[in-house]
Short mmCIF file of C-alpha atoms in Angstrom, two decimals:
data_model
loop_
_atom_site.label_atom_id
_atom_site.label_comp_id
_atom_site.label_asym_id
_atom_site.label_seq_id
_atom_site.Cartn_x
_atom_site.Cartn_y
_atom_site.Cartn_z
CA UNK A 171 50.38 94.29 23.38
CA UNK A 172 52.02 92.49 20.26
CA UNK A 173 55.14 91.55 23.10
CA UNK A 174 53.34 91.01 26.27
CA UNK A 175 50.93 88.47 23.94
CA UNK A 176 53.58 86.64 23.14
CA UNK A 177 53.76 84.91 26.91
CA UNK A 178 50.66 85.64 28.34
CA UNK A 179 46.79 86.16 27.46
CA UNK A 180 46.11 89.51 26.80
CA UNK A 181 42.93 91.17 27.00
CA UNK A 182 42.35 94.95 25.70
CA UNK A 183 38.95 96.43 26.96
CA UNK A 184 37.62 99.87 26.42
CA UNK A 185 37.10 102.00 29.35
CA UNK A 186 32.92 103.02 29.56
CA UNK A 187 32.67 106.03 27.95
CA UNK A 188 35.87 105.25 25.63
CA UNK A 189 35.94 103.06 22.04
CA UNK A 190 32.55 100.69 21.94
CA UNK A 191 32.04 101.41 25.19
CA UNK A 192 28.74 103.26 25.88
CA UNK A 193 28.74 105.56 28.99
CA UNK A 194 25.39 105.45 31.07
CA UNK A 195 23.33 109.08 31.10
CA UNK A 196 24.25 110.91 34.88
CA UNK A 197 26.89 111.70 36.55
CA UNK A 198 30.63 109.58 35.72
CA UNK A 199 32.06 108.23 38.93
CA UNK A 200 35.05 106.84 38.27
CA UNK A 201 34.32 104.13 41.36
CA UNK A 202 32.42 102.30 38.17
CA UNK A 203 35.63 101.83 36.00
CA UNK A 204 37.35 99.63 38.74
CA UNK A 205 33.92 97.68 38.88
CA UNK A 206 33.59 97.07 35.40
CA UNK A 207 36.99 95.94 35.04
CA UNK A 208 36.16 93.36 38.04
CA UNK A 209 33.01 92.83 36.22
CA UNK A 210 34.89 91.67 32.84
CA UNK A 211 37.74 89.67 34.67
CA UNK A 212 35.32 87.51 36.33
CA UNK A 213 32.63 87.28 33.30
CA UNK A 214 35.92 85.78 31.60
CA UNK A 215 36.89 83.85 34.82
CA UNK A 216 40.74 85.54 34.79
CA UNK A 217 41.25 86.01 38.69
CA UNK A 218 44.10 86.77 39.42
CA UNK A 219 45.74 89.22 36.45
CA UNK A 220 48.55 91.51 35.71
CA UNK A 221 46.95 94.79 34.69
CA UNK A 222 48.59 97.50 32.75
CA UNK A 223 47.56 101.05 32.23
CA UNK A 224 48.63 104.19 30.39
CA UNK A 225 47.26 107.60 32.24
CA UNK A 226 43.70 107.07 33.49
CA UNK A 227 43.91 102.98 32.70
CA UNK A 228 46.98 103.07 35.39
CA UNK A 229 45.18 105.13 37.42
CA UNK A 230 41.81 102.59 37.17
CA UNK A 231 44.39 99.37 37.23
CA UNK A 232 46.10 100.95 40.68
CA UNK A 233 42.37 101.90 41.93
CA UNK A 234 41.33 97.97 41.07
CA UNK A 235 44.51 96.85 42.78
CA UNK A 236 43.53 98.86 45.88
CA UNK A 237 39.94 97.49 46.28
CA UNK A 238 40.42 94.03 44.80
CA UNK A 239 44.00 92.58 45.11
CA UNK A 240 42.25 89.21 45.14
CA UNK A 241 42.29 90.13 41.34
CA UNK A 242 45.56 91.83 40.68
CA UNK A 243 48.90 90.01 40.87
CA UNK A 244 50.93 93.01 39.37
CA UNK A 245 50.58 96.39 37.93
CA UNK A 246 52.57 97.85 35.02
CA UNK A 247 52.10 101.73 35.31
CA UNK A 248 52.77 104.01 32.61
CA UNK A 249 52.23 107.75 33.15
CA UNK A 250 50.24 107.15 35.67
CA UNK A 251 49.19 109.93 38.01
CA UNK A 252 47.88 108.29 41.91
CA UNK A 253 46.77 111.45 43.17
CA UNK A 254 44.30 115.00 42.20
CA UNK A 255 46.42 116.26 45.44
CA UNK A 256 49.07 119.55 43.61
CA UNK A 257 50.91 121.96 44.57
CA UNK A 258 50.56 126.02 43.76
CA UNK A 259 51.59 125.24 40.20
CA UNK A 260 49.97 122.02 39.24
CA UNK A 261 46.60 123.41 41.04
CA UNK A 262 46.72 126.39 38.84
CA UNK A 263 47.73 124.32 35.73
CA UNK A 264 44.95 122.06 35.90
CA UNK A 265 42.32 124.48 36.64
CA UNK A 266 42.91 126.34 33.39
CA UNK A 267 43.23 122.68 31.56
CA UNK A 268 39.94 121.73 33.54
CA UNK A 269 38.22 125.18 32.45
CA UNK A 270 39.93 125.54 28.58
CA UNK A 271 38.91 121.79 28.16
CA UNK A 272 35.46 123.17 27.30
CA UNK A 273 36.68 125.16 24.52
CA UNK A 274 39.19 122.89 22.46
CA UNK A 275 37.63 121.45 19.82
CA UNK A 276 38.31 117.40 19.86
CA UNK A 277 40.00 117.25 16.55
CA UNK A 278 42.36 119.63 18.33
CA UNK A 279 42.99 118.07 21.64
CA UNK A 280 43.25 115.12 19.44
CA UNK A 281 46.24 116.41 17.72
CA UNK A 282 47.81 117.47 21.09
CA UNK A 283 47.57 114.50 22.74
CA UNK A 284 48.81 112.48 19.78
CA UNK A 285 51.73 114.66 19.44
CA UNK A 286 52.79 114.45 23.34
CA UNK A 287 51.78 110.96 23.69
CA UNK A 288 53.43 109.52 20.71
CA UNK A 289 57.20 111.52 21.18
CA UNK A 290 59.01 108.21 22.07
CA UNK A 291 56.97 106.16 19.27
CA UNK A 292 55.78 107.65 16.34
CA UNK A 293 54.05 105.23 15.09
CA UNK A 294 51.10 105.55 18.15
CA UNK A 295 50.05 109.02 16.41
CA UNK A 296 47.56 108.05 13.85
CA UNK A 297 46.28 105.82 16.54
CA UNK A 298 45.87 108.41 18.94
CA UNK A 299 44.47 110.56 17.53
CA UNK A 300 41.64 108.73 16.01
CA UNK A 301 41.20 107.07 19.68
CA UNK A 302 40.27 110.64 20.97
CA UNK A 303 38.09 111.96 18.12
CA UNK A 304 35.86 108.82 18.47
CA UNK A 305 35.05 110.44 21.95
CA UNK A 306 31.84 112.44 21.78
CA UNK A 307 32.88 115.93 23.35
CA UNK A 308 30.08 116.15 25.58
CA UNK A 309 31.07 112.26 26.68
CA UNK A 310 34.28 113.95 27.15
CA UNK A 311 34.09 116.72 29.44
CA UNK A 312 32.08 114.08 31.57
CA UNK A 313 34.61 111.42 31.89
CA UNK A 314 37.26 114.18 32.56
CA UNK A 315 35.84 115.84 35.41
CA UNK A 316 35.28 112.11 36.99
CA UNK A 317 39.19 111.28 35.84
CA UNK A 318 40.33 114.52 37.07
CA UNK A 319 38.93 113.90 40.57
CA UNK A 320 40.10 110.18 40.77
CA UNK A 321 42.53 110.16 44.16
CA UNK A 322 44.28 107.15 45.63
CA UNK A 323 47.02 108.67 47.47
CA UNK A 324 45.59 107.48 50.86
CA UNK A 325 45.59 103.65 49.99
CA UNK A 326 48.68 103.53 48.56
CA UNK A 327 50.19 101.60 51.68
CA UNK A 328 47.21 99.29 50.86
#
């Protein structure tokens, strides 16, 4: 952020259900991240923007390029999966990460995913891991079951 603000307005949001964020009782569709991101870049008038995303916030920034390009100029995708589409392995994989998911405590997927996501920069560990213990587990396993089903393999062309 401390680079990329350095030639161009920057603008850091929290996902809903993430940060200061709140996350609406029902179901989590994951159609409503791409909307509130519209939502936000037009309440602030930025039309159109360069959006970057890590994981899920690729995943949201290609979904918002897909149904909005009016508002996207680029993307800048980092880890970002486009697809809930796997083969023998992966399908197998994620099932027992979907299932186990309900068992981890967060203080210890915390620690995993600071560790894994923090190999190339150390300094993004403390930071991680306090960004995934402010998550309330049971706001959690909701957003992950709406993440885990997010698929834009099919628009891609678009």
């Amino acid at each position: 952020m401390d680079e990329l603000a350095k030639q161009y307005k920057t603008i850091t949001w929290d996902v809903r259900g993430h940060g200061q964020s709140s996350l609406p009782k029902g179901k989590v569709d994951s159609e409503d991240f791409s909307k509130d991101l519209i939502g936000l870049l037009a309440h602030l008038n930025v039309k159109p923007a360069h959006l970057c995303g890590l994981s899920t916030g690729g995943h949201i920034s290609l979904q918002t390029a897909i149904r909005y390009p009016e508002f996207v100029t680029s993307l800048i995708l980092i880890g970002t999966p486009f697809t809930n589409t796997y083969n023998w392995f992966e399908k197998v994989f994620f099932s027992i990460n979907r299932w186990s998911s309900i068992f981890i405590p967060m203080r210890v997927m915390a620690i995993i995913q600071a560790r894994t996501l923090s190999k190339f920069n150390s300094k993004n560990k403390q930071y991680i891991k306090e960004a995934v213990i402010s998550i309330p587990f049971n706001r959690w396993i909701r957003i992950w079951h709406a993440v885990s089903t997010m698929e834009s393999g099919n628009d891609l062309h678009n």
